[in-house]
Amino acid sequence: MSNLLLIIPLLLLLSTSAPPSLGLAHQSTSISAFRQCLQNHNHSDAVLYLPTNSSFLPVLNAYIHNKRFIGPATAKPLAIVTPTHESHVQATVLCAKANNLQIRTRSGGHDYEGLSYRSPSPFILLDLNNLRRIELDVETETAWVEAGATLGELYYAIANKTNTLAFPAGVCPSIGVGGHFAGGGYGNLLRKYGLSVDNVLDARVVDARGEILNRSTMGDLFWAIRGGGGASFGVILSWKVKLVRVPEVVTAFQVDRWLDQGASDIFYRLCHYYRWQQVSTNLSKDIFIRAMPQVVTTPENKTKVMISFVGEYLGRTKDLVSYLSRSFPELGFREVDGKEMSWVETVLFWAMIPVNKPLEVLLNRKSEPSYFKSKSDYVTEIIPREALPGIWDALLKVGPCFTQWNPYGGRMAEIDTDEAAYAHRAGYLFKVQYYVWWVEDGEEAEARHVGALDALHEAVTPYVTKEPREAYLNYRDLENGVNSVEKPEWSKAKVYGEKYFKGHFERLAKIKAEFDPENFFRDQQSIPPFPHSH
Ligand SMILES: Cc1cc2nc3c(=O)[nH]c(=O)nc-3n(C[C@H](O)[C@H](O)[C@H](O)COP(=O)(O)OP(=O)(O)OC[C@H]3O[C@@H](n4cnc5c(N)ncnc54)[C@H](O)[C@@H]3O)c2cc1C
Ligand SMILES: *[C@@H]1O[C@H](CO)[C@@H](O)[C@H](O)[C@H]1NC(C)=O
Ligand SMILES: *[C@@H]1O[C@H](CO)[C@@H](O)[C@H](O)[C@H]1NC(C)=O
Ligand SMILES: *[C@@H]1O[C@H](CO)[C@@H](O)[C@H](O)[C@H]1NC(C)=O
Ligand SMILES: *[C@@H]1O[C@H](CO)[C@@H](O)[C@H](O)[C@H]1NC(C)=O
Ligand SMILES: *[C@@H]1O[C@H](CO)[C@@H](O)[C@H](O)[C@H]1NC(C)=O
Ligand SMILES: *[C@@H]1O[C@H](CO)[C@@H](O)[C@H](O)[C@H]1NC(C)=O
């Protein structure tokens, strides 16, 4: 830790600045001191937007995915910094710290609760959208990806060089790799290759001292940022990833079954037949079949439950037909249901973009914001047949919405639970997401839709993990518990921490204590330093 010696004199110099910001006057003092500090730090070419700048709101709103956090009711940052160089990130951390300002780090802005760009206390938004270089090496099958790159940009970069390599990550192309990988990151290659974090080889991170660490200098931090999220630990600048091999031709499919077409049978009957709940986690690793019970509106304006089975197979359709006719005949999968394409075309397929569109659509970083709320669960035991009608009723009451049941097994069951901070591995059947969106503005509509989703979540309680009821960090949900940003409490952190990280929570808090003992990097759901009294 010889770096520490270099940084201490610097911090002493910086810490002579402003007292804790208590009011508007203090805030404007700290912000001008912050600005001055940046300039003193070789940051004169960095881009800083103050609220008086006409680009401030467009820059802020450019990467807000949840419309709930766009309006005037959402507290705005004191300033936005959009680094174009790693040294700008270091300076932002040091100058914010010196002026008692917090920062929020944003890569793709897809956080469900907007924690990457909003906070109850004064803060600087560090927006990494200009740090998005991708250096790909087909020979070594690796890539360095800067945090502000999107999944679409990574997928495009791979496909621009080869159609036999891929990367296991999420299905929405505008997600940022900064937040997504740190929280785990999963998609349809999960059963074959695990999570994004299982294919991360190295990372560059700015810590609370403003130092850049890499795998060989960050010790246990490398374990933490693979599932523990980035926001509690520092600013991730870039990831080095291992690309994975895929065949030139793969198969994607979606088959829709209405409940009265026997979808409920496929989903829940527990006879001697293979059924989706039983088989999806036991199929070949080359097959991923997501079940999507959802509520759709019919042309007669009635709502109905439909179950879509959306899948991907790393091979040809005819082989899939023959495999499924033996392993999962109840699905009724036919050759016409499968669509053969390259792996990158399946990225379009999953994103519901026509697969014949030029791949450049993947470079479109902006996504249309919408009002939504999402919750998650993990399931370790098959849900009994008799429980399902009650769940479908609760689903119908939400109105138009979807749920996604993502099968585990395969590679997920092979990777040791302690390999990385991500804690939900062997022994899980499904990861579930419940998702409702709406178009009406206003608090009443929000309360109504969120309430309906909560009721669905409540109805599923007996059939999912308990004590804690586990949740997926990347499906951020403030109903899992929140902390005060001004006075974080260990007992409050334990509530959401154990849901997201299970037995890994304490280890994460100890790593936090080592790398950020003053808890500079914090938000409403961050991991506080492990307290001495415990
Ligand atoms: C439409 C949609 C589809 C999705 N599909 C999937 C899916 O298929 N699979 C899946 O696993 N998830 C999925 N997600 C969830 C997604 O993985 C998370 O929202 C993820 O955190 C987004 O990363 P981001 O960089 O875009 O988000 P941001 O909002 O920028 O950040 C999310 C969190 O990470 C922190 N953070 C961001 N960048 C950094 C950084 N560089 N260093 C340190 N901390 C950082 C932020 O402060 C915040 O706490 C989906 C989300 C949406 C909206
Ligand atoms: C807004 O901020 C940007 C980036 O710092 C700067 O280039 C631009 O001149 C500013 N515009 C105004 C009107 O102040
Ligand atoms: C200063 O910033 C420039 C780019 O903005 C970078 O090339 C240079 O390495 C930085 N110098 C230091 C000392 O960080
Ligand atoms: C795709 O690859 C070609 C050839 O290597 C390169 O010229 C082009 O710039 C790449 N496209 C993008 C958008 O990176
Ligand atoms: C990691 O950082 C150390 C110290 O700065 C450096 O010596 C080493 O080369 C770096 N490793 C990589 C892979 O960049
Ligand atoms: C399916 O896999 C799970 C583990 O993922 C195992 O416990 C179970 O016995 C398997 N079921 C069948 C029918 O093979
Ligand atoms: C269904 O509802 C929409 C919007 O509420 C309306 O425009 C449409 O006419 C309705 N269709 C029928 C068949 O009632």
JSON list of C-alpha atoms in Angstrom, two decimals, residues 412-516:
[
{"chain": "A", "resi": 412, "resn": "MET", "atom": "CA", "xyz": [-24.96, -21.63, -12.14]},
{"chain": "A", "resi": 413, "resn": "ALA", "atom": "CA", "xyz": [-25.10, -24.81, -10.10]},
{"chain": "A", "resi": 414, "resn": "GLU", "atom": "CA", "xyz": [-21.39, -25.54, -10.73]},
{"chain": "A", "resi": 415, "resn": "ILE", "atom": "CA", "xyz": [-19.88, -22.25, -9.62]},
{"chain": "A", "resi": 416, "resn": "ASP", "atom": "CA", "xyz": [-18.96, -22.17, -5.95]},
{"chain": "A", "resi": 417, "resn": "THR", "atom": "CA", "xyz": [-21.15, -19.78, -3.96]},
{"chain": "A", "resi": 418, "resn": "ASP", "atom": "CA", "xyz": [-18.05, -18.13, -2.50]},
{"chain": "A", "resi": 419, "resn": "GLU", "atom": "CA", "xyz": [-16.34, -17.61, -5.84]},
{"chain": "A", "resi": 420, "resn": "ALA", "atom": "CA", "xyz": [-17.69, -14.06, -6.10]},
{"chain": "A", "resi": 421, "resn": "ALA", "atom": "CA", "xyz": [-19.97, -11.79, -4.08]},
{"chain": "A", "resi": 422, "resn": "TYR", "atom": "CA", "xyz": [-23.03, -12.82, -6.08]},
{"chain": "A", "resi": 423, "resn": "ALA", "atom": "CA", "xyz": [-24.66, -15.21, -3.61]},
{"chain": "A", "resi": 424, "resn": "HIS", "atom": "CA", "xyz": [-27.51, -17.08, -5.33]},
{"chain": "A", "resi": 425, "resn": "ARG", "atom": "CA", "xyz": [-25.97, -20.12, -7.04]},
{"chain": "A", "resi": 426, "resn": "ALA", "atom": "CA", "xyz": [-26.53, -23.87, -6.64]},
{"chain": "A", "resi": 427, "resn": "GLY", "atom": "CA", "xyz": [-29.85, -25.00, -5.27]},
{"chain": "A", "resi": 428, "resn": "TYR", "atom": "CA", "xyz": [-31.92, -22.30, -6.94]},
{"chain": "A", "resi": 429, "resn": "LEU", "atom": "CA", "xyz": [-34.56, -23.14, -9.49]},
{"chain": "A", "resi": 430, "resn": "PHE", "atom": "CA", "xyz": [-35.52, -19.68, -10.72]},
{"chain": "A", "resi": 431, "resn": "LYS", "atom": "CA", "xyz": [-34.88, -16.00, -10.43]},
{"chain": "A", "resi": 432, "resn": "VAL", "atom": "CA", "xyz": [-38.17, -14.14, -10.80]},
{"chain": "A", "resi": 433, "resn": "GLN", "atom": "CA", "xyz": [-38.86, -10.59, -11.86]},
{"chain": "A", "resi": 434, "resn": "TYR", "atom": "CA", "xyz": [-42.27, -8.92, -11.51]},
{"chain": "A", "resi": 435, "resn": "TYR", "atom": "CA", "xyz": [-42.62, -5.79, -13.60]},
{"chain": "A", "resi": 436, "resn": "VAL", "atom": "CA", "xyz": [-45.44, -3.29, -14.03]},
{"chain": "A", "resi": 437, "resn": "TRP", "atom": "CA", "xyz": [-45.39, -0.18, -16.20]},
{"chain": "A", "resi": 438, "resn": "TRP", "atom": "CA", "xyz": [-47.95, 2.54, -16.74]},
{"chain": "A", "resi": 439, "resn": "VAL", "atom": "CA", "xyz": [-48.51, 5.66, -18.81]},
{"chain": "A", "resi": 440, "resn": "GLU", "atom": "CA", "xyz": [-50.55, 7.90, -16.50]},
{"chain": "A", "resi": 441, "resn": "ASP", "atom": "CA", "xyz": [-48.69, 10.74, -14.78]},
{"chain": "A", "resi": 442, "resn": "GLY", "atom": "CA", "xyz": [-49.02, 11.46, -11.10]},
{"chain": "A", "resi": 443, "resn": "GLU", "atom": "CA", "xyz": [-48.75, 9.99, -7.63]},
{"chain": "A", "resi": 444, "resn": "GLU", "atom": "CA", "xyz": [-52.16, 8.37, -7.58]},
{"chain": "A", "resi": 445, "resn": "ALA", "atom": "CA", "xyz": [-51.38, 6.21, -10.62]},
{"chain": "A", "resi": 446, "resn": "GLU", "atom": "CA", "xyz": [-47.97, 5.33, -9.20]},
{"chain": "A", "resi": 447, "resn": "ALA", "atom": "CA", "xyz": [-49.42, 4.30, -5.85]},
{"chain": "A", "resi": 448, "resn": "ARG", "atom": "CA", "xyz": [-52.10, 2.19, -7.52]},
{"chain": "A", "resi": 449, "resn": "HIS", "atom": "CA", "xyz": [-49.73, 0.28, -9.82]},
{"chain": "A", "resi": 450, "resn": "VAL", "atom": "CA", "xyz": [-47.02, -0.19, -7.19]},
{"chain": "A", "resi": 451, "resn": "GLY", "atom": "CA", "xyz": [-49.69, -1.35, -4.73]},
{"chain": "A", "resi": 452, "resn": "ALA", "atom": "CA", "xyz": [-50.95, -3.96, -7.19]},
{"chain": "A", "resi": 453, "resn": "LEU", "atom": "CA", "xyz": [-47.43, -5.25, -7.76]},
{"chain": "A", "resi": 454, "resn": "ASP", "atom": "CA", "xyz": [-46.88, -5.40, -4.01]},
{"chain": "A", "resi": 455, "resn": "ALA", "atom": "CA", "xyz": [-50.03, -7.50, -3.69]},
{"chain": "A", "resi": 456, "resn": "LEU", "atom": "CA", "xyz": [-48.72, -9.94, -6.30]},
{"chain": "A", "resi": 457, "resn": "HIS", "atom": "CA", "xyz": [-45.40, -10.11, -4.44]},
{"chain": "A", "resi": 458, "resn": "GLU", "atom": "CA", "xyz": [-47.35, -10.79, -1.25]},
{"chain": "A", "resi": 459, "resn": "ALA", "atom": "CA", "xyz": [-49.34, -13.58, -2.89]},
{"chain": "A", "resi": 460, "resn": "VAL", "atom": "CA", "xyz": [-46.14, -15.38, -3.90]},
{"chain": "A", "resi": 461, "resn": "THR", "atom": "CA", "xyz": [-44.60, -15.17, -0.40]},
{"chain": "A", "resi": 462, "resn": "PRO", "atom": "CA", "xyz": [-45.14, -18.81, 0.68]},
{"chain": "A", "resi": 463, "resn": "TYR", "atom": "CA", "xyz": [-43.35, -20.17, -2.40]},
{"chain": "A", "resi": 464, "resn": "VAL", "atom": "CA", "xyz": [-40.12, -18.19, -2.48]},
{"chain": "A", "resi": 465, "resn": "THR", "atom": "CA", "xyz": [-37.01, -17.87, -0.30]},
{"chain": "A", "resi": 466, "resn": "LYS", "atom": "CA", "xyz": [-37.60, -16.78, 3.29]},
{"chain": "A", "resi": 467, "resn": "GLU", "atom": "CA", "xyz": [-35.59, -15.18, 6.07]},
{"chain": "A", "resi": 468, "resn": "PRO", "atom": "CA", "xyz": [-34.28, -13.44, 4.22]},
{"chain": "A", "resi": 469, "resn": "ARG", "atom": "CA", "xyz": [-36.57, -13.17, 1.26]},
{"chain": "A", "resi": 470, "resn": "GLU", "atom": "CA", "xyz": [-33.77, -12.88, -1.26]},
{"chain": "A", "resi": 471, "resn": "ALA", "atom": "CA", "xyz": [-33.65, -10.31, -4.04]},
{"chain": "A", "resi": 472, "resn": "TYR", "atom": "CA", "xyz": [-31.45, -9.42, -7.00]},
{"chain": "A", "resi": 473, "resn": "LEU", "atom": "CA", "xyz": [-29.39, -6.26, -6.55]},
{"chain": "A", "resi": 474, "resn": "ASN", "atom": "CA", "xyz": [-29.72, -5.31, -10.22]},
{"chain": "A", "resi": 475, "resn": "TYR", "atom": "CA", "xyz": [-33.50, -5.36, -9.77]},
{"chain": "A", "resi": 476, "resn": "ARG", "atom": "CA", "xyz": [-33.17, -2.58, -7.24]},
{"chain": "A", "resi": 477, "resn": "ASP", "atom": "CA", "xyz": [-36.21, -2.23, -5.02]},
{"chain": "A", "resi": 478, "resn": "LEU", "atom": "CA", "xyz": [-36.27, 0.28, -2.16]},
{"chain": "A", "resi": 479, "resn": "GLU", "atom": "CA", "xyz": [-39.03, -1.78, -0.52]},
{"chain": "A", "resi": 480, "resn": "ASN", "atom": "CA", "xyz": [-36.22, -4.19, 0.41]},
{"chain": "A", "resi": 481, "resn": "GLY", "atom": "CA", "xyz": [-35.16, -1.61, 3.00]},
{"chain": "A", "resi": 482, "resn": "VAL", "atom": "CA", "xyz": [-33.40, 1.74, 2.98]},
{"chain": "A", "resi": 483, "resn": "ASN", "atom": "CA", "xyz": [-30.80, 3.56, 4.99]},
{"chain": "A", "resi": 484, "resn": "SER", "atom": "CA", "xyz": [-30.33, 7.19, 5.85]},
{"chain": "A", "resi": 485, "resn": "VAL", "atom": "CA", "xyz": [-27.63, 8.72, 3.69]},
{"chain": "A", "resi": 486, "resn": "GLU", "atom": "CA", "xyz": [-26.69, 11.17, 6.45]},
{"chain": "A", "resi": 487, "resn": "LYS", "atom": "CA", "xyz": [-26.66, 8.71, 9.34]},
{"chain": "A", "resi": 488, "resn": "PRO", "atom": "CA", "xyz": [-26.48, 5.17, 7.99]},
{"chain": "A", "resi": 489, "resn": "GLU", "atom": "CA", "xyz": [-27.29, 2.46, 10.53]},
{"chain": "A", "resi": 490, "resn": "TRP", "atom": "CA", "xyz": [-25.85, -1.04, 10.50]},
{"chain": "A", "resi": 491, "resn": "SER", "atom": "CA", "xyz": [-29.16, -2.60, 11.52]},
{"chain": "A", "resi": 492, "resn": "LYS", "atom": "CA", "xyz": [-30.91, -1.04, 8.53]},
{"chain": "A", "resi": 493, "resn": "ALA", "atom": "CA", "xyz": [-28.16, -2.09, 6.14]},
{"chain": "A", "resi": 494, "resn": "LYS", "atom": "CA", "xyz": [-28.46, -5.66, 7.40]},
{"chain": "A", "resi": 495, "resn": "VAL", "atom": "CA", "xyz": [-32.09, -5.79, 6.26]},
{"chain": "A", "resi": 496, "resn": "TYR", "atom": "CA", "xyz": [-31.49, -5.11, 2.57]},
{"chain": "A", "resi": 497, "resn": "GLY", "atom": "CA", "xyz": [-27.91, -6.38, 2.68]},
{"chain": "A", "resi": 498, "resn": "GLU", "atom": "CA", "xyz": [-28.91, -9.92, 3.63]},
{"chain": "A", "resi": 499, "resn": "LYS", "atom": "CA", "xyz": [-31.65, -9.99, 1.00]},
{"chain": "A", "resi": 500, "resn": "TYR", "atom": "CA", "xyz": [-29.24, -9.01, -1.74]},
{"chain": "A", "resi": 501, "resn": "PHE", "atom": "CA", "xyz": [-26.09, -10.76, -0.51]},
{"chain": "A", "resi": 502, "resn": "LYS", "atom": "CA", "xyz": [-27.17, -13.40, 2.03]},
{"chain": "A", "resi": 503, "resn": "GLY", "atom": "CA", "xyz": [-24.17, -14.72, 3.97]},
{"chain": "A", "resi": 504, "resn": "HIS", "atom": "CA", "xyz": [-21.84, -12.56, 1.90]},
{"chain": "A", "resi": 505, "resn": "PHE", "atom": "CA", "xyz": [-23.11, -9.34, 3.43]},
{"chain": "A", "resi": 506, "resn": "GLU", "atom": "CA", "xyz": [-20.66, -9.30, 6.34]},
{"chain": "A", "resi": 507, "resn": "ARG", "atom": "CA", "xyz": [-17.68, -10.10, 4.16]},
{"chain": "A", "resi": 508, "resn": "LEU", "atom": "CA", "xyz": [-18.71, -7.26, 1.86]},
{"chain": "A", "resi": 509, "resn": "ALA", "atom": "CA", "xyz": [-18.97, -4.90, 4.84]},
{"chain": "A", "resi": 510, "resn": "LYS", "atom": "CA", "xyz": [-15.46, -5.92, 5.95]},
{"chain": "A", "resi": 511, "resn": "ILE", "atom": "CA", "xyz": [-14.09, -5.22, 2.49]},
{"chain": "A", "resi": 512, "resn": "LYS", "atom": "CA", "xyz": [-15.90, -1.91, 2.59]},
{"chain": "A", "resi": 513, "resn": "ALA", "atom": "CA", "xyz": [-14.21, -1.13, 5.93]},
{"chain": "A", "resi": 514, "resn": "GLU", "atom": "CA", "xyz": [-10.84, -1.83, 4.36]},
{"chain": "A", "resi": 515, "resn": "PHE", "atom": "CA", "xyz": [-11.31, 0.24, 1.21]},
{"chain": "A", "resi": 516, "resn": "ASP", "atom": "CA", "xyz": [-13.68, 3.00, 2.30]}
]
